[in-house]
Coordinates of C-alpha atoms in Angstrom, one line a residue:
Chain A
M19 CA -10.5 -5.4 51.0
N20 CA -8.4 -3.4 48.6
T21 CA -7.8 -6.3 46.3
M22 CA -11.5 -7.1 46.4
C23 CA -12.2 -3.6 45.2
R24 CA -9.7 -3.9 42.4
C25 CA -11.2 -7.2 41.3
F26 CA -14.6 -5.7 41.2
V27 CA -13.4 -2.7 39.0
I28 CA -11.7 -5.1 36.6
V29 CA -14.8 -7.2 36.3
L30 CA -16.9 -4.1 35.7
L31 CA -14.5 -2.8 33.0
T32 CA -14.5 -6.2 31.3
L33 CA -18.2 -6.2 31.2
V34 CA -18.4 -2.7 29.8
F35 CA -15.8 -3.7 27.2
V36 CA -17.7 -6.9 26.2
V37 CA -21.0 -5.0 25.9
F38 CA -19.5 -2.3 23.7
S39 CA -17.2 -4.4 21.6
S40 CA -20.0 -6.9 20.7
A41 CA -22.2 -4.1 19.3
P42 CA -20.6 -3.9 15.8
F43 CA -20.6 -7.7 15.4
S44 CA -24.4 -7.9 15.8
K45 CA -24.7 -5.3 13.0
E46 CA -22.7 -7.3 10.6
A47 CA -24.6 -10.5 10.8
T48 CA -27.6 -9.1 9.0
S49 CA -26.0 -8.7 5.7
M50 CA -24.5 -12.3 5.8
A51 CA -27.7 -14.1 6.3
E52 CA -29.3 -12.9 3.1
D53 CA -28.2 -15.6 0.6
P54 CA -25.5 -18.1 1.7
A55 CA -24.5 -19.1 -1.9
M56 CA -24.0 -15.5 -3.0
E57 CA -22.2 -14.7 0.2
K58 CA -19.8 -17.5 -0.5
T59 CA -19.0 -16.0 -4.0
V60 CA -18.7 -12.5 -2.4
N61 CA -16.3 -13.9 0.1
E62 CA -14.2 -15.7 -2.5
I63 CA -13.9 -12.6 -4.6
S64 CA -13.2 -10.5 -1.5
S65 CA -10.3 -12.8 -0.5
E66 CA -8.7 -11.9 -3.8
L67 CA -8.8 -8.1 -3.0
R68 CA -6.4 -6.3 -0.8
C69 CA -7.6 -3.9 1.8
L70 CA -5.8 -0.6 1.1
V71 CA -6.1 0.7 4.6
C72 CA -4.7 -2.4 6.4
Q73 CA -2.5 -3.6 3.6
N74 CA -1.7 -7.1 4.7
Q75 CA -5.4 -8.1 5.0
T76 CA -7.9 -9.0 2.3
I77 CA -11.1 -7.0 2.3
A78 CA -12.8 -10.3 3.3
D79 CA -10.7 -10.3 6.6
S80 CA -10.7 -6.6 7.3
H81 CA -13.2 -4.6 9.3
A82 CA -11.9 -1.3 8.1
E83 CA -14.6 1.0 6.8
L84 CA -13.3 1.1 3.3
A85 CA -13.1 -2.7 3.3
V86 CA -16.7 -3.0 4.3
D87 CA -17.7 -0.5 1.6
L88 CA -15.8 -2.4 -1.0
K89 CA -17.3 -5.7 0.1
N90 CA -20.7 -4.1 -0.3
Q91 CA -19.7 -3.0 -3.7
V92 CA -18.6 -6.6 -4.6
R93 CA -21.9 -7.9 -3.2
D94 CA -23.8 -5.4 -5.4
M95 CA -21.9 -6.4 -8.5
V96 CA -22.3 -10.2 -7.8
R97 CA -26.0 -9.5 -7.4
E98 CA -26.0 -7.8 -10.8
G99 CA -24.5 -11.0 -12.2
Q100 CA -21.0 -9.8 -12.9
S101 CA -18.2 -12.3 -13.1
Q102 CA -15.2 -12.5 -10.7
D103 CA -12.9 -11.2 -13.5
E104 CA -15.1 -8.2 -14.2
I105 CA -15.3 -7.3 -10.5
V106 CA -11.5 -7.6 -10.0
D107 CA -10.9 -5.5 -13.1
Y108 CA -13.3 -2.9 -11.8
M109 CA -11.2 -2.7 -8.6
V110 CA -7.9 -2.7 -10.4
Q111 CA -9.1 0.2 -12.6
R112 CA -9.7 2.2 -9.5
Y113 CA -7.0 1.1 -7.0
G114 CA -4.3 -0.2 -9.3
D115 CA -2.7 -3.7 -9.5
F116 CA -1.9 -3.4 -5.8
V117 CA -5.5 -4.2 -4.9
R118 CA -5.0 -7.8 -6.2
Y119 CA -3.9 -9.9 -3.3
R120 CA -2.3 -12.3 -5.8
P121 CA -0.3 -10.3 -8.3
A122 CA -1.4 -10.7 -11.9
M123 CA 0.9 -12.7 -14.2
K124 CA 2.3 -10.2 -16.7
P125 CA 5.7 -9.1 -18.0
S126 CA 6.5 -6.7 -15.1
T127 CA 5.7 -9.4 -12.5
I128 CA 7.5 -12.3 -14.2
L129 CA 10.5 -11.9 -11.8
L130 CA 8.1 -11.9 -8.8
W131 CA 6.5 -15.2 -9.9
A132 CA 9.6 -16.9 -11.2
G133 CA 12.1 -15.5 -8.8
P134 CA 11.9 -18.1 -6.0
F135 CA 12.2 -20.9 -8.6
L136 CA 15.1 -19.1 -10.2
L137 CA 16.9 -18.8 -6.8
L138 CA 16.2 -22.5 -6.1
L139 CA 17.7 -23.4 -9.5
I140 CA 20.8 -21.3 -8.8
G141 CA 21.1 -22.9 -5.4
L142 CA 20.8 -26.4 -6.8
T143 CA 23.4 -25.7 -9.5
V144 CA 25.9 -24.3 -6.9
L145 CA 25.2 -27.3 -4.7
I146 CA 25.7 -29.9 -7.5
V147 CA 28.8 -28.2 -8.8
N148 CA 30.3 -28.1 -5.3
L149 CA 29.4 -31.8 -4.6
R150 CA 31.0 -32.9 -7.9
K151 CA 34.1 -30.9 -7.1
R152 CA 34.4 -32.4 -3.7
S153 CA 33.9 -36.0 -4.9
K154 CA 36.5 -35.4 -7.6
M155 CA 38.9 -34.1 -4.9
V156 CA 38.4 -37.3 -2.9
A157 CA 38.9 -39.5 -5.9
D158 CA 42.1 -37.6 -6.8
D159 CA 43.7 -38.4 -3.5
A160 CA 46.5 -40.7 -4.7
P161 CA 48.0 -43.2 -2.2
L162 CA 51.1 -42.0 -0.4
S163 CA 54.4 -42.6 -2.0
D164 CA 57.0 -44.7 0.0
D165 CA 58.9 -41.6 1.0
E166 CA 55.7 -40.0 2.2
S167 CA 54.6 -43.0 4.3
D168 CA 58.0 -43.3 5.9
R169 CA 57.8 -39.6 6.9
L170 CA 54.3 -40.1 8.2
N171 CA 55.4 -43.1 10.3
S172 CA 58.4 -41.3 11.8
L173 CA 56.2 -38.3 12.7
L174 CA 53.6 -40.5 14.4
H175 CA 56.3 -42.4 16.3
A176 CA 57.9 -39.1 17.4
E177 CA 54.6 -38.1 18.8
D178 CA 54.2 -41.4 20.7
K179 CA 57.6 -40.9 22.2
N180 CA 56.8 -37.3 23.2
K181 CA 53.7 -38.5 25.0
K182 CA 55.5 -41.2 26.9
M183 CA 58.2 -38.8 28.0
K184 CA 55.6 -36.4 29.3
E185 CA 53.8 -39.2 31.2
S186 CA 57.0 -40.4 32.9
H187 CA 57.9 -36.8 33.9
S188 CA 54.6 -36.4 35.6
Chain B
M28 CA 40.1 -14.2 -3.7
L29 CA 36.9 -15.0 -5.6
R30 CA 35.4 -16.6 -2.5
Y31 CA 35.5 -13.3 -0.7
I32 CA 34.5 -11.1 -3.6
V33 CA 31.3 -13.0 -4.6
P34 CA 29.7 -12.8 -1.1
L35 CA 30.7 -9.2 -0.8
V36 CA 29.1 -8.3 -4.1
V37 CA 25.9 -10.3 -3.2
F38 CA 25.8 -8.5 0.2
L39 CA 26.3 -5.1 -1.4
G40 CA 23.5 -5.8 -3.9
V41 CA 21.1 -6.8 -1.1
A42 CA 22.2 -3.8 1.0
A43 CA 21.5 -1.5 -1.9
F44 CA 18.0 -2.8 -2.4
L45 CA 17.2 -2.6 1.4
L46 CA 18.6 0.9 1.5
K47 CA 16.3 2.0 -1.3
G48 CA 13.5 0.2 0.4
L49 CA 13.9 2.4 3.5
D50 CA 12.9 5.4 1.5
L51 CA 9.8 3.9 -0.1
N52 CA 6.5 4.4 1.5
P53 CA 4.3 1.3 1.3
R54 CA 1.2 3.4 2.2
E55 CA 1.6 5.3 -1.0
V56 CA -0.1 3.2 -3.6
P57 CA 0.5 4.7 -7.1
S58 CA -2.8 5.9 -8.5
P59 CA -3.9 4.2 -11.7
F60 CA -5.6 7.5 -12.6
I61 CA -2.6 9.6 -13.2
D62 CA -2.9 10.9 -16.8
K63 CA -6.3 9.3 -17.2
P64 CA -9.6 11.2 -17.4
A65 CA -11.2 11.9 -14.1
P66 CA -14.3 9.7 -13.6
A67 CA -17.5 11.6 -14.2
F68 CA -19.7 12.4 -11.3
T69 CA -22.6 14.5 -10.3
L70 CA -23.2 15.3 -6.6
P71 CA -25.3 17.6 -4.5
K72 CA -23.5 20.6 -3.0
L73 CA -23.0 20.5 0.7
H74 CA -24.3 24.0 1.3
E75 CA -27.1 23.9 -1.3
P76 CA -28.3 20.3 -1.4
A77 CA -30.9 21.2 -4.1
S78 CA -28.3 22.1 -6.7
T79 CA -25.8 19.7 -8.1
F80 CA -22.2 19.9 -9.4
S81 CA -20.8 17.9 -12.2
N82 CA -17.1 17.7 -12.9
Q83 CA -17.9 18.1 -16.6
N84 CA -18.6 21.8 -15.8
M85 CA -14.9 22.2 -14.9
L86 CA -13.6 21.5 -18.4
G87 CA -11.3 24.3 -19.5
K88 CA -10.1 25.0 -16.0
V89 CA -7.3 23.6 -13.9
W90 CA -8.7 22.7 -10.5
L91 CA -8.1 20.8 -7.3
L92 CA -10.4 18.1 -5.9
N93 CA -9.6 17.7 -2.2
V94 CA -11.2 14.7 -0.5
W95 CA -12.0 15.5 3.1
A96 CA -14.2 14.7 6.0
S97 CA -14.9 16.2 9.4
W98 CA -14.0 12.9 11.1
C99 CA -10.6 12.9 9.5
V100 CA -7.8 14.0 11.8
A101 CA -5.2 14.5 9.1
C102 CA -7.6 16.8 7.2
R103 CA -7.6 19.1 10.2
S104 CA -3.8 19.5 10.0
E105 CA -3.9 20.1 6.3
H106 CA -6.7 22.6 6.4
P107 CA -4.9 25.8 7.2
L108 CA -2.7 25.3 4.2
L109 CA -5.8 24.9 1.9
V110 CA -7.3 28.0 3.4
Q111 CA -4.1 29.9 2.7
L112 CA -4.0 28.5 -0.8
S113 CA -7.6 29.6 -1.5
R114 CA -6.8 33.1 -0.3
A115 CA -4.0 33.3 -2.9
N116 CA -6.6 32.7 -5.6
L117 CA -4.3 30.6 -7.7
V118 CA -6.6 27.7 -8.4
P119 CA -10.2 26.8 -7.6
I120 CA -10.4 24.1 -4.9
Y121 CA -13.4 21.8 -4.7
G122 CA -14.0 19.6 -1.8
L123 CA -15.3 16.1 -1.9
N124 CA -16.9 15.6 1.5
Y125 CA -16.4 11.9 1.9
K126 CA -18.8 9.8 4.0
D127 CA -19.7 12.6 6.3
A128 CA -22.8 13.9 7.9
P129 CA -23.6 17.3 6.3
S130 CA -24.3 19.0 9.6
D131 CA -20.9 17.9 11.0
A132 CA -19.2 19.0 7.7
K133 CA -20.8 22.4 7.8
N134 CA -19.8 22.9 11.5
W135 CA -16.3 21.9 10.7
L136 CA -16.0 24.5 7.9
R137 CA -17.6 27.2 10.0
E138 CA -15.0 26.5 12.7
L139 CA -11.9 26.1 10.5
G140 CA -12.7 28.3 7.5
N141 CA -13.9 27.2 4.1
P142 CA -11.3 27.1 1.3
Y143 CA -13.7 25.4 -1.1
V144 CA -15.5 27.0 -4.0
A145 CA -18.0 24.2 -3.2
S146 CA -18.0 21.0 -1.3
L147 CA -19.8 18.0 -2.8
S148 CA -21.6 15.5 -0.6
D149 CA -20.5 12.0 -1.2
Q150 CA -22.3 10.5 1.8
K151 CA -22.2 6.9 0.6
G152 CA -18.6 7.1 -0.6
N153 CA -19.5 5.9 -4.2
V154 CA -17.6 8.7 -5.9
G155 CA -14.7 8.0 -3.5
I156 CA -14.6 4.4 -4.7
D157 CA -14.7 5.6 -8.3
Y158 CA -11.7 7.8 -7.6
G159 CA -9.8 5.0 -5.8
V160 CA -9.8 7.0 -2.5
Y161 CA -8.5 4.8 0.2
G162 CA -7.4 7.3 2.8
V163 CA -8.6 10.8 3.5
P164 CA -7.3 13.4 2.7
E165 CA -6.4 12.9 -0.9
T166 CA -6.0 15.7 -3.4
F167 CA -6.3 15.4 -7.2
V168 CA -4.9 17.9 -9.6
I169 CA -7.1 18.0 -12.7
D170 CA -6.2 19.8 -15.9
K171 CA -8.3 21.7 -18.5
Q172 CA -9.1 18.5 -20.4
G173 CA -10.4 16.9 -17.3
I174 CA -7.4 14.6 -16.9
I175 CA -6.0 13.8 -13.5
R176 CA -2.4 14.9 -13.5
H177 CA -1.4 14.3 -9.9
K178 CA -2.7 12.9 -6.7
V179 CA -1.4 13.8 -3.3
I180 CA -2.1 11.0 -0.8
G181 CA -2.4 12.2 2.8
P182 CA -2.3 15.8 3.9
V183 CA -0.7 18.3 1.4
T184 CA 2.4 19.5 3.0
P185 CA 3.9 23.0 2.4
A186 CA 6.9 21.3 0.7
A187 CA 4.7 19.2 -1.6
L188 CA 2.7 22.3 -2.5
D189 CA 5.7 24.5 -3.3
N190 CA 7.8 21.8 -5.1
C191 CA 5.1 20.0 -7.0
V192 CA 1.5 21.1 -6.8
L193 CA 1.9 24.8 -7.5
P194 CA 4.6 24.5 -10.3
L195 CA 2.4 21.8 -11.9
I196 CA -0.7 24.0 -11.7
E197 CA 1.2 26.9 -13.2
K198 CA 2.4 24.8 -16.1
L199 CA -1.1 23.3 -16.7
Q200 CA -2.7 26.7 -16.6
K201 CA -0.3 28.0 -19.2
A202 CA -0.6 25.0 -21.5
S203 CA -2.9 25.4 -24.5
A204 CA -5.5 22.8 -25.4
Q205 CA -3.2 20.9 -27.7
T206 CA -0.1 20.5 -25.5
V207 CA 0.1 17.8 -23.0
V208 CA 1.7 18.6 -19.6
T209 CA 2.4 15.7 -17.3
R210 CA 3.7 15.8 -13.8
K211 CA 7.0 14.4 -15.1
E212 CA 7.8 17.9 -16.2
V213 CA 7.9 19.1 -12.7
E214 CA 10.9 17.9 -10.8
G215 CA 9.4 18.0 -7.4
C216 CA 6.6 15.7 -8.3
A217 CA 8.8 12.6 -8.8

């Protein structure tokens, strides 16, 4: 009986949650339907702009209030016929370079853009230099001299003898 | 020897950057408006909706523009400090009531005290966008020429007020029309 009760409460809570959480979604759909082509442009531009409240999302992805406001601003500007560059510039003027989801290419961001390739280049250089060094070391290995091979043989034999002695003991 | 020193140096370099990174606040986006003219706006006053306020009227005065809203929790914690500051009569504080219902805003001020010479209703948040507001509260320090000299993001703390905002205001108030005072001249603003 007790578990039945608990189940009922959970179902009830879920229902309440579903009803309340779906409310905002129904509100959003109205602005989307207006003009699909324009909405696509708005979405494209919005995906280039960072939401400053939830910083790792674009304003296209975010449901934060500011993101919705900025998306509306973008929509107004698209409706007025402004280009993507003009709109992004408008946002950068107000929110700084940080609002660009993809950093602009300029002197202060060169390291950011070129950095990974620079690291790759350094890595490759180190790798190539090391490989060359190693193959040179292998090539440099001269064959053993007579003395050396005699010594090697005697050492190997000594080991064989040791092994045999141990085996006989056990 | 070199094979130990090189990794050590690389490690120390990375560690130094990471250590510095611990101190940085990613939420604090540097404002592109510092040392730029404050965007012009004209808005109705919260308490007298029939009359408007334009920031052009403030030329010749150093003033604070504090962005606030009754729905903003951090504004509530900042508020006593603003009330205290307004009592000290050092600088006029204007409020930008951001995306708020006027009735809620008025109740809020009645309850917590009103530090503002006037609050300006920005119900749609357009002026907020023009000022690059992305979190409430934010506070702008604007000089006699109407140039933004500093922006506090988030609640103004007593430390920020004493070390940066007040010294900066004092310098800006003393400056003549020809001299340029930036926040770099106040150590605490760095």
